[in-house]
mmCIF file of C-alpha atoms in Angstrom:
data_model
loop_
_atom_site.group_PDB
_atom_site.id
_atom_site.type_symbol
_atom_site.label_atom_id
_atom_site.label_comp_id
_atom_site.label_asym_id
_atom_site.label_seq_id
_atom_site.Cartn_x
_atom_site.Cartn_y
_atom_site.Cartn_z
ATOM 1 C CA MET A 1 6.438 -27.146 7.660
ATOM 2 C CA ALA A 2 2.683 -27.276 7.252
ATOM 3 C CA THR A 3 1.912 -23.767 6.087
ATOM 4 C CA GLU A 4 -1.366 -23.224 4.331
ATOM 5 C CA SER A 5 -0.951 -22.002 0.813
ATOM 6 C CA PRO A 6 -1.987 -18.374 0.320
ATOM 7 C CA ALA A 7 -5.400 -17.805 -1.222
ATOM 8 C CA TRP A 8 -4.130 -16.068 -4.376
ATOM 9 C CA ARG A 9 -2.157 -19.036 -5.658
ATOM 10 C CA ILE A 10 -3.625 -20.668 -8.727
ATOM 11 C CA LYS A 11 -4.699 -24.203 -7.890
ATOM 12 C CA ALA A 12 -4.098 -26.558 -10.771
ATOM 13 C CA ASP A 13 -7.329 -28.528 -10.643
ATOM 14 C CA SER A 14 -9.303 -28.781 -13.849
ATOM 15 C CA GLU A 15 -12.287 -26.702 -12.739
ATOM 16 C CA THR A 16 -10.404 -23.591 -11.662
ATOM 17 C CA VAL A 17 -7.724 -23.862 -14.333
ATOM 18 C CA GLU A 18 -10.288 -23.380 -17.079
ATOM 19 C CA ARG A 19 -11.745 -20.325 -15.440
ATOM 20 C CA ASP A 20 -8.331 -18.849 -14.657
ATOM 21 C CA LEU A 21 -7.169 -19.370 -18.206
ATOM 22 C CA THR A 22 -10.300 -17.737 -19.621
ATOM 23 C CA ARG A 23 -9.768 -14.881 -17.249
ATOM 24 C CA LEU A 24 -6.190 -14.406 -18.418
ATOM 25 C CA VAL A 25 -7.135 -14.452 -22.105
ATOM 26 C CA LEU A 26 -9.997 -11.988 -21.579
ATOM 27 C CA THR A 27 -7.668 -9.756 -19.582
ATOM 28 C CA LEU A 28 -5.219 -9.532 -22.467
ATOM 29 C CA VAL A 29 -7.992 -8.893 -25.000
ATOM 30 C CA GLU A 30 -9.418 -6.148 -22.801
ATOM 31 C CA LEU A 31 -5.980 -4.571 -22.403
ATOM 32 C CA VAL A 32 -5.488 -4.422 -26.162
ATOM 33 C CA ARG A 33 -9.026 -3.118 -26.666
ATOM 34 C CA GLN A 34 -8.464 -0.275 -24.220
ATOM 35 C CA LEU A 35 -5.100 0.589 -25.763
ATOM 36 C CA VAL A 36 -6.622 0.784 -29.238
ATOM 37 C CA GLU A 37 -9.480 2.865 -27.873
ATOM 38 C CA ARG A 38 -7.095 5.369 -26.316
ATOM 39 C CA GLN A 39 -5.041 5.502 -29.477
ATOM 40 C CA CYS A 40 -8.234 6.218 -31.476
ATOM 41 C CA VAL A 41 -9.231 9.014 -29.121
ATOM 42 C CA ARG A 42 -5.743 10.498 -29.407
ATOM 43 C CA ARG A 43 -5.788 10.393 -33.197
ATOM 44 C CA MET A 44 -9.310 11.763 -33.254
ATOM 45 C CA ASP A 45 -8.054 14.718 -31.163
ATOM 46 C CA GLN A 46 -5.114 15.232 -33.492
ATOM 47 C CA GLY A 47 -7.554 15.318 -36.395
ATOM 48 C CA ASP A 48 -5.741 12.816 -38.579
ATOM 49 C CA LEU A 49 -8.730 10.481 -39.011
ATOM 50 C CA THR A 50 -11.516 11.085 -41.495
ATOM 51 C CA GLU A 51 -15.124 11.111 -40.285
ATOM 52 C CA GLU A 52 -15.652 7.775 -42.008
ATOM 53 C CA GLN A 53 -12.632 6.223 -40.282
ATOM 54 C CA ILE A 54 -13.778 7.504 -36.889
ATOM 55 C CA GLU A 55 -17.239 6.023 -37.421
ATOM 56 C CA VAL A 56 -15.895 2.616 -38.483
ATOM 57 C CA LEU A 57 -13.403 2.460 -35.585
ATOM 58 C CA GLY A 58 -16.055 3.599 -33.127
ATOM 59 C CA VAL A 59 -18.534 0.926 -34.190
ATOM 60 C CA THR A 60 -15.837 -1.760 -34.063
ATOM 61 C CA LEU A 61 -14.710 -0.779 -30.567
ATOM 62 C CA MET A 62 -18.291 -0.548 -29.372
ATOM 63 C CA ARG A 63 -19.071 -4.068 -30.661
ATOM 64 C CA LEU A 64 -15.880 -5.377 -29.041
ATOM 65 C CA GLU A 65 -16.939 -3.867 -25.741
ATOM 66 C CA GLU A 66 -20.357 -5.504 -26.044
ATOM 67 C CA ALA A 67 -18.718 -8.826 -26.868
ATOM 68 C CA MET A 68 -16.439 -8.494 -23.831
ATOM 69 C CA THR A 69 -19.426 -7.811 -21.585
ATOM 70 C CA ASP A 70 -21.215 -10.895 -22.933
ATOM 71 C CA LEU A 71 -18.155 -13.110 -22.484
ATOM 72 C CA CYS A 72 -17.578 -11.859 -18.959
ATOM 73 C CA GLU A 73 -21.192 -12.592 -18.082
ATOM 74 C CA ARG A 74 -20.983 -16.078 -19.533
ATOM 75 C CA PHE A 75 -17.907 -16.913 -17.438
ATOM 76 C CA GLY A 76 -19.186 -15.124 -14.339
ATOM 77 C CA LEU A 77 -16.393 -12.545 -14.364
ATOM 78 C CA THR A 78 -16.559 -8.898 -13.330
ATOM 79 C CA PRO A 79 -14.407 -6.076 -14.748
ATOM 80 C CA GLU A 80 -12.291 -6.213 -11.553
ATOM 81 C CA ASP A 81 -11.500 -9.851 -12.270
ATOM 82 C CA LEU A 82 -9.762 -8.774 -15.479
ATOM 83 C CA ASN A 83 -7.526 -6.338 -13.715
ATOM 84 C CA LEU A 84 -4.187 -7.937 -12.854
ATOM 85 C CA ASP A 85 -2.384 -6.562 -9.826
ATOM 86 C CA LEU A 86 1.156 -5.709 -10.885
ATOM 87 C CA GLY A 87 2.295 -4.902 -7.356
ATOM 88 C CA PRO A 88 4.330 -1.680 -7.220
ATOM 89 C CA LEU A 89 3.285 -0.822 -10.785
ATOM 90 C CA GLY A 90 -0.371 -0.724 -9.784
ATOM 91 C CA THR A 91 -3.005 -2.501 -11.781
ATOM 92 C CA LEU A 92 -2.882 -3.465 -15.444
ATOM 93 C CA LEU A 93 -6.043 -1.589 -16.394
ATOM 94 C CA PRO A 94 -7.146 1.726 -14.892
ATOM 95 C CA THR A 95 -9.623 1.228 -12.053
ATOM 96 C CA GLU A 96 -13.020 2.767 -12.586
ATOM 97 C CA MET B 1 26.240 -23.270 14.340
ATOM 98 C CA SER B 2 23.678 -22.514 17.006
ATOM 99 C CA ASP B 3 19.996 -23.348 16.514
ATOM 100 C CA SER B 4 18.703 -20.137 18.022
ATOM 101 C CA GLY B 5 19.026 -16.454 17.185
ATOM 102 C CA THR B 6 18.387 -13.102 18.836
ATOM 103 C CA TYR B 7 15.274 -11.270 17.679
ATOM 104 C CA LEU B 8 15.514 -7.497 18.139
ATOM 105 C CA TYR B 9 12.370 -5.413 18.781
ATOM 106 C CA ALA B 10 13.545 -1.978 19.760
ATOM 107 C CA VAL B 11 16.332 0.091 21.243
ATOM 108 C CA ALA B 12 15.821 2.603 24.048
ATOM 109 C CA SER B 13 17.935 4.600 26.463
ATOM 110 C CA GLU B 14 16.211 3.362 29.582
ATOM 111 C CA SER B 15 14.564 0.031 30.260
ATOM 112 C CA VAL B 16 11.001 -0.534 31.423
ATOM 113 C CA PRO B 17 9.622 -3.962 32.375
ATOM 114 C CA VAL B 18 7.930 -5.698 29.452
ATOM 115 C CA ASP B 19 5.466 -8.303 30.674
ATOM 116 C CA VAL B 20 3.939 -9.375 27.370
ATOM 117 C CA PRO B 21 5.181 -12.409 25.426
ATOM 118 C CA GLY B 22 7.288 -11.744 22.350
ATOM 119 C CA VAL B 23 7.172 -13.282 18.897
ATOM 120 C CA ALA B 24 6.365 -17.012 18.798
ATOM 121 C CA GLY B 25 5.491 -16.797 22.513
ATOM 122 C CA THR B 26 9.098 -16.239 23.564
ATOM 123 C CA PRO B 27 9.931 -14.227 26.718
ATOM 124 C CA VAL B 28 11.339 -10.733 26.184
ATOM 125 C CA ARG B 29 14.724 -9.828 27.726
ATOM 126 C CA THR B 30 16.841 -6.713 27.685
ATOM 127 C CA LEU B 31 20.498 -6.324 26.754
ATOM 128 C CA THR B 32 22.290 -3.279 28.098
ATOM 129 C CA ARG B 33 25.285 -1.684 26.454
ATOM 130 C CA GLY B 34 26.521 1.720 27.520
ATOM 131 C CA ALA B 35 23.586 4.129 27.518
ATOM 132 C CA LEU B 36 21.404 1.852 25.408
ATOM 133 C CA VAL B 37 18.998 -0.982 26.100
ATOM 134 C CA ALA B 38 17.894 -3.484 23.480
ATOM 135 C CA TYR B 39 14.666 -5.487 23.791
ATOM 136 C CA VAL B 40 15.260 -8.989 22.463
ATOM 137 C CA SER B 41 13.968 -12.576 22.452
ATOM 138 C CA THR B 42 15.757 -15.829 21.821
ATOM 139 C CA VAL B 43 14.034 -17.380 18.816
ATOM 140 C CA PRO B 44 14.456 -20.788 17.150
ATOM 141 C CA LEU B 45 16.242 -20.559 13.817
ATOM 142 C CA ALA B 46 14.008 -23.377 12.585
ATOM 143 C CA GLU B 47 11.348 -20.662 12.407
ATOM 144 C CA PHE B 48 13.346 -17.445 12.167
ATOM 145 C CA GLY B 49 16.373 -18.536 10.129
ATOM 146 C CA GLU B 50 16.893 -17.016 6.707
ATOM 147 C CA GLU B 51 15.478 -19.947 4.747
ATOM 148 C CA PRO B 52 12.370 -20.671 6.914
ATOM 149 C CA LEU B 53 11.599 -16.940 6.997
ATOM 150 C CA ARG B 54 11.383 -16.830 3.248
ATOM 151 C CA HIS B 55 8.407 -19.202 3.486
ATOM 152 C CA SER B 56 6.938 -17.765 6.688
ATOM 153 C CA LEU B 57 6.805 -14.238 5.309
ATOM 154 C CA GLU B 58 4.454 -15.409 2.589
ATOM 155 C CA ASP B 59 2.090 -16.813 5.177
ATOM 156 C CA LEU B 60 -0.219 -13.911 6.005
ATOM 157 C CA ASP B 61 -1.497 -15.521 9.213
ATOM 158 C CA TRP B 62 2.030 -16.063 10.499
ATOM 159 C CA LEU B 63 2.986 -12.560 9.500
ATOM 160 C CA ALA B 64 -0.042 -10.993 11.200
ATOM 161 C CA GLU B 65 0.595 -12.869 14.426
ATOM 162 C CA THR B 66 4.289 -11.991 14.425
ATOM 163 C CA ALA B 67 3.564 -8.345 13.650
ATOM 164 C CA ARG B 68 1.057 -8.190 16.518
ATOM 165 C CA ALA B 69 3.549 -9.690 18.961
ATOM 166 C CA HIS B 70 6.280 -7.321 17.761
ATOM 167 C CA HIS B 71 3.939 -4.367 18.098
ATOM 168 C CA ARG B 72 2.820 -5.415 21.614
ATOM 169 C CA VAL B 73 6.406 -5.474 22.835
ATOM 170 C CA VAL B 74 7.203 -2.115 21.216
ATOM 171 C CA GLU B 75 4.077 -0.532 22.734
ATOM 172 C CA GLU B 76 5.069 -1.772 26.208
ATOM 173 C CA ALA B 77 8.594 -0.466 25.788
ATOM 174 C CA ALA B 78 7.328 2.817 24.341
ATOM 175 C CA ARG B 79 6.421 4.202 27.763
ATOM 176 C CA VAL B 80 9.822 5.844 27.352
ATOM 177 C CA PRO B 81 11.268 6.951 23.977
ATOM 178 C CA VAL B 82 12.098 3.926 21.856
ATOM 179 C CA ALA B 83 13.489 3.269 18.426
ATOM 180 C CA PRO B 84 11.592 0.259 17.078
ATOM 181 C CA VAL B 85 13.442 -1.778 14.497
ATOM 182 C CA ARG B 86 11.998 -3.418 11.432
ATOM 183 C CA LEU B 87 9.802 -6.480 11.806
ATOM 184 C CA VAL B 88 11.762 -9.757 11.927
ATOM 185 C CA THR B 89 15.220 -8.392 12.518
ATOM 186 C CA VAL B 90 17.146 -11.455 13.695
ATOM 187 C CA TYR B 91 20.784 -11.554 14.770
ATOM 188 C CA ALA B 92 22.942 -14.636 15.191
ATOM 189 C CA ASP B 93 23.348 -14.102 18.941
ATOM 190 C CA ASP B 94 23.398 -11.519 21.748
ATOM 191 C CA ASP B 95 26.984 -10.599 20.920
ATOM 192 C CA GLN B 96 25.932 -9.357 17.500
ATOM 193 C CA VAL B 97 23.352 -7.081 19.127
ATOM 194 C CA HIS B 98 26.004 -5.794 21.548
ATOM 195 C CA GLU B 99 28.229 -5.147 18.608
ATOM 196 C CA LEU B 100 25.397 -3.264 16.824
ATOM 197 C CA LEU B 101 24.807 -1.063 19.867
ATOM 198 C CA ASP B 102 28.556 -0.329 20.082
ATOM 199 C CA ARG B 103 28.915 0.432 16.418
ATOM 200 C CA ARG B 104 25.769 2.480 15.900
ATOM 201 C CA GLY B 105 25.241 3.785 19.433
ATOM 202 C CA GLU B 106 25.619 7.402 18.362
ATOM 203 C CA GLU B 107 22.990 7.006 15.651
ATOM 204 C CA PHE B 108 20.547 5.331 18.036
ATOM 205 C CA LEU B 109 21.026 8.094 20.582
ATOM 206 C CA ALA B 110 20.441 10.759 17.932
ATOM 207 C CA VAL B 111 17.265 9.003 16.787
ATOM 208 C CA LEU B 112 16.018 8.621 20.365
ATOM 209 C CA PHE B 113 16.719 12.273 21.054
ATOM 210 C CA HIS B 114 14.777 13.195 17.913
ATOM 211 C CA VAL B 115 11.621 11.296 19.002
ATOM 212 C CA THR B 116 11.681 12.254 22.686
ATOM 213 C CA GLY B 117 8.546 14.177 23.644
ATOM 214 C CA ARG B 118 7.014 13.468 20.249
ATOM 215 C CA ARG B 119 4.576 10.922 18.945
ATOM 216 C CA GLU B 120 3.782 9.506 15.561
ATOM 217 C CA TRP B 121 0.338 9.997 14.012
ATOM 218 C CA GLY B 122 -0.903 8.370 10.875
ATOM 219 C CA VAL B 123 -3.053 10.268 8.432
ATOM 220 C CA LYS B 124 -4.769 8.584 5.537
ATOM 221 C CA ALA B 125 -6.786 10.402 2.924
ATOM 222 C CA TYR B 126 -9.264 8.584 0.728
ATOM 223 C CA ALA B 127 -11.122 9.760 -2.329
ATOM 224 C CA GLY B 128 -14.631 8.444 -2.674
ATOM 225 C CA GLN B 129 -15.812 7.404 -6.117
ATOM 226 C CA ALA B 130 -17.376 10.831 -6.597
ATOM 227 C CA ALA B 131 -14.276 12.847 -5.740
ATOM 228 C CA GLY B 132 -13.702 14.156 -9.227
ATOM 229 C CA PRO B 133 -15.994 16.483 -11.099
ATOM 230 C CA ALA B 134 -19.085 14.711 -12.327
ATOM 231 C CA ALA B 135 -18.670 13.431 -15.855
ATOM 232 C CA THR B 136 -19.891 15.958 -18.367
ATOM 233 C CA PRO B 137 -23.379 14.995 -19.455
ATOM 234 C CA VAL B 138 -23.067 13.668 -22.954
ATOM 235 C CA ASN B 139 -25.380 14.945 -25.602
ATOM 236 C CA GLY B 140 -27.043 12.264 -27.640
ATOM 237 C CA GLY B 141 -24.664 12.697 -30.546
ATOM 238 C CA ASP B 142 -25.657 11.940 -34.088
ATOM 239 C CA PRO B 143 -27.969 8.902 -34.029
ATOM 240 C CA GLY B 144 -26.854 8.112 -37.556
ATOM 241 C CA ARG B 145 -23.230 7.813 -36.439
ATOM 242 C CA PRO B 146 -23.219 5.506 -33.378
ATOM 243 C CA GLY B 147 -19.507 4.791 -33.691
ATOM 244 C CA THR B 148 -18.605 8.476 -33.575
ATOM 245 C CA SER B 149 -20.869 9.089 -30.572
ATOM 246 C CA TYR B 150 -19.335 6.092 -28.820
ATOM 247 C CA LEU B 151 -15.793 7.428 -29.275
ATOM 248 C CA SER B 152 -16.835 10.919 -28.133
ATOM 249 C CA ARG B 153 -18.323 9.443 -24.957
ATOM 250 C CA ARG B 154 -15.115 7.509 -24.342
ATOM 251 C CA ARG B 155 -13.086 10.664 -24.867
ATOM 252 C CA GLU B 156 -15.105 12.574 -22.272
ATOM 253 C CA SER B 157 -14.841 9.753 -19.778
ATOM 254 C CA LEU B 158 -11.075 9.410 -20.239
ATOM 255 C CA ARG B 159 -10.614 13.160 -19.824
ATOM 256 C CA GLY B 160 -12.842 13.273 -16.757
ATOM 257 C CA ARG B 161 -10.880 10.481 -15.147
ATOM 258 C CA GLU B 162 -7.533 12.103 -15.921
ATOM 259 C CA GLN B 163 -8.748 15.391 -14.504
ATOM 260 C CA ALA B 164 -10.085 13.697 -11.364
ATOM 261 C CA ARG B 165 -6.746 11.967 -10.905
ATOM 262 C CA ARG B 166 -4.836 15.232 -11.213
ATOM 263 C CA LEU B 167 -7.138 16.999 -8.766
ATOM 264 C CA ALA B 168 -6.754 14.168 -6.276
ATOM 265 C CA VAL B 169 -2.952 14.200 -6.526
ATOM 266 C CA THR B 170 -2.868 17.966 -5.977
ATOM 267 C CA ARG B 171 -5.199 17.610 -3.030
ATOM 268 C CA ALA B 172 -2.975 14.953 -1.429
ATOM 269 C CA GLU B 173 0.089 17.213 -1.884
ATOM 270 C CA HIS B 174 -1.774 20.034 -0.176
ATOM 271 C CA ILE B 175 -2.879 17.899 2.780
ATOM 272 C CA HIS B 176 0.619 16.511 3.236
ATOM 273 C CA ALA B 177 2.233 19.964 3.016
ATOM 274 C CA SER B 178 -0.175 21.452 5.571
ATOM 275 C CA LEU B 179 0.398 18.632 8.058
ATOM 276 C CA SER B 180 4.163 18.682 7.498
ATOM 277 C CA ARG B 181 4.326 22.340 8.531
ATOM 278 C CA LEU B 182 2.897 21.476 11.949
ATOM 279 C CA ALA B 183 4.849 18.253 12.372
ATOM 280 C CA VAL B 184 8.506 17.989 13.329
ATOM 281 C CA ALA B 185 9.073 15.392 10.640
ATOM 282 C CA SER B 186 6.894 13.653 8.109
ATOM 283 C CA ARG B 187 7.008 10.739 5.729
ATOM 284 C CA ARG B 188 4.744 9.523 2.961
ATOM 285 C CA HIS B 189 4.315 5.778 2.756
ATOM 286 C CA ARG B 190 3.112 3.964 -0.290
ATOM 287 C CA ALA B 191 -0.668 3.940 -0.507
ATOM 288 C CA GLN B 192 -2.173 0.662 0.659
ATOM 289 C CA ASP B 193 -3.920 -1.752 -1.588
ATOM 290 C CA PRO B 194 -7.686 -1.211 -1.143
ATOM 291 C CA ARG B 195 -8.129 -4.949 -0.589
ATOM 292 C CA LEU B 196 -5.754 -4.955 2.407
ATOM 293 C CA SER B 197 -7.252 -1.950 4.153
ATOM 294 C CA GLY B 198 -10.823 -3.076 3.525
ATOM 295 C CA HIS B 199 -11.734 0.315 2.061
ATOM 296 C CA ASP B 200 -13.061 0.544 -1.434
ATOM 297 C CA GLU B 201 -11.926 4.074 -1.958
ATOM 298 C CA TRP B 202 -8.728 5.162 -3.539
ATOM 299 C CA MET B 203 -6.050 6.053 -0.991
ATOM 300 C CA LEU B 204 -4.559 9.424 -1.899
ATOM 301 C CA LEU B 205 -2.249 9.809 1.046
ATOM 302 C CA ASN B 206 -0.666 7.463 3.553
ATOM 303 C CA GLY B 207 1.352 9.792 5.719
ATOM 304 C CA ALA B 208 3.182 9.559 9.035
ATOM 305 C CA TYR B 209 3.835 12.653 11.118
ATOM 306 C CA LEU B 210 6.031 13.145 14.146
ATOM 307 C CA VAL B 211 4.295 15.681 16.372
ATOM 308 C CA ASP B 212 5.314 17.380 19.627
ATOM 309 C CA VAL B 213 3.162 16.003 22.462
ATOM 310 C CA GLY B 214 1.892 19.503 23.281
ATOM 311 C CA ARG B 215 0.558 20.004 19.757
ATOM 312 C CA ASP B 216 -1.526 16.823 19.523
ATOM 313 C CA GLU B 217 -4.838 18.645 19.695
ATOM 314 C CA GLU B 218 -3.767 21.261 17.209
ATOM 315 C CA PHE B 219 -2.699 18.511 14.839
ATOM 316 C CA ALA B 220 -5.972 16.604 15.219
ATOM 317 C CA ALA B 221 -7.939 19.803 14.556
ATOM 318 C CA LEU B 222 -5.897 20.481 11.435
ATOM 319 C CA VAL B 223 -6.515 16.936 10.189
ATOM 320 C CA GLY B 224 -10.236 17.468 10.746
ATOM 321 C CA SER B 225 -10.202 20.679 8.751
ATOM 322 C CA LEU B 226 -8.505 19.160 5.691
ATOM 323 C CA GLY B 227 -11.277 16.702 4.757
ATOM 324 C CA GLY B 228 -14.423 17.367 2.791
ATOM 325 C CA ASP B 229 -15.302 17.732 -0.879
ATOM 326 C CA GLY B 230 -15.337 13.991 -1.401
ATOM 327 C CA VAL B 231 -12.028 13.444 0.401
ATOM 328 C CA ASP B 232 -12.117 11.563 3.655
ATOM 329 C CA VAL B 233 -9.160 12.246 5.972
ATOM 330 C CA ARG B 234 -8.613 9.822 8.858
ATOM 331 C CA LEU B 235 -6.273 10.115 11.804
ATOM 332 C CA THR B 236 -4.766 7.100 13.593
ATOM 333 C CA GLY B 237 -2.456 6.915 16.548
ATOM 334 C CA PRO B 238 -0.584 7.872 18.528
ATOM 335 C CA TRP B 239 1.935 5.216 17.546
ATOM 336 C CA ALA B 240 5.424 4.381 18.629
ATOM 337 C CA PRO B 241 7.586 6.352 16.163
ATOM 338 C CA TYR B 242 8.028 3.479 13.702
ATOM 339 C CA SER B 243 8.354 5.726 10.683
ATOM 340 C CA PHE B 244 11.070 7.941 12.127
ATOM 341 C CA THR B 245 13.449 5.575 13.853
ATOM 342 C CA VAL B 246 14.330 2.944 11.307
ATOM 343 C CA LEU B 247 18.082 2.866 10.863
ATOM 344 C CA GLU B 248 19.167 1.542 7.537
ATOM 345 C CA PRO B 249 21.126 -1.678 7.951
ATOM 346 C CA GLY B 250 24.866 -1.339 7.573
#
């Protein structure tokens, strides 16, 4: 049966595979970054971080965000590209 | 084993002529059993058998074409009360459909009675990007502590988003409750993926409402009154009562 393959299937040719792989890695990094960021905000609210710790964490997360933006630009990816669709569970990252 | 099956579109209590082609271009026939009429087509199992269907259902073009054909037949038949069945319901042969009508005749009649004189309307509510309260303007923070200011900004943005989400959920509950009071029956479907519907906005509500024919205008006016404040409420229909006639298989 000659059905056309759906558009969302990953094609295993060398050009797209590299981009798809980069996309997957950046997605996971961004997920972890957002989780850590939320955890920091939570602990900041609970008051169990010192001012120094908050400052250091904040700077680190800010730099990571900048680095993510740079990497995305270099590979021509948008924030939506890093958001995996998990079907009934919604998307991996919150949508803006 | 036979190489064709019987595709079932809908069940009704009286038959009307259906002049449109069915799925895969097949002619539509009716099967009568007692007080019930079933609209069916003979379909090749090479396309509609269990195994080929598994592949076909992943083919969006095939699916769209089949859904359109199914819908066309149901719309034709819906000049009188009908109970549409789920897309791609295929039986081994006509006898199996006869057997279904015998076994579940009472249920079909009850469903048909329930939808008589009523029509289904779809109501979708969307939140634009600006539905929530505007993010609190952030004060510059301490320029000597950029990390702390960064985290404070993130905190505000996370809170704003959470609050917007809660407001939107409450709003959807309110819209659904108001419409349900006017409708005879109502159902909430899962919100559609923005990419499928072609709308960028977040779908808050994907509801189906069974409304008495005489109250159509009242219902439409109510739908109109529930929008605003960044929430867009859209009415579609009337539809054949797809959401209120599906009998669970068994």
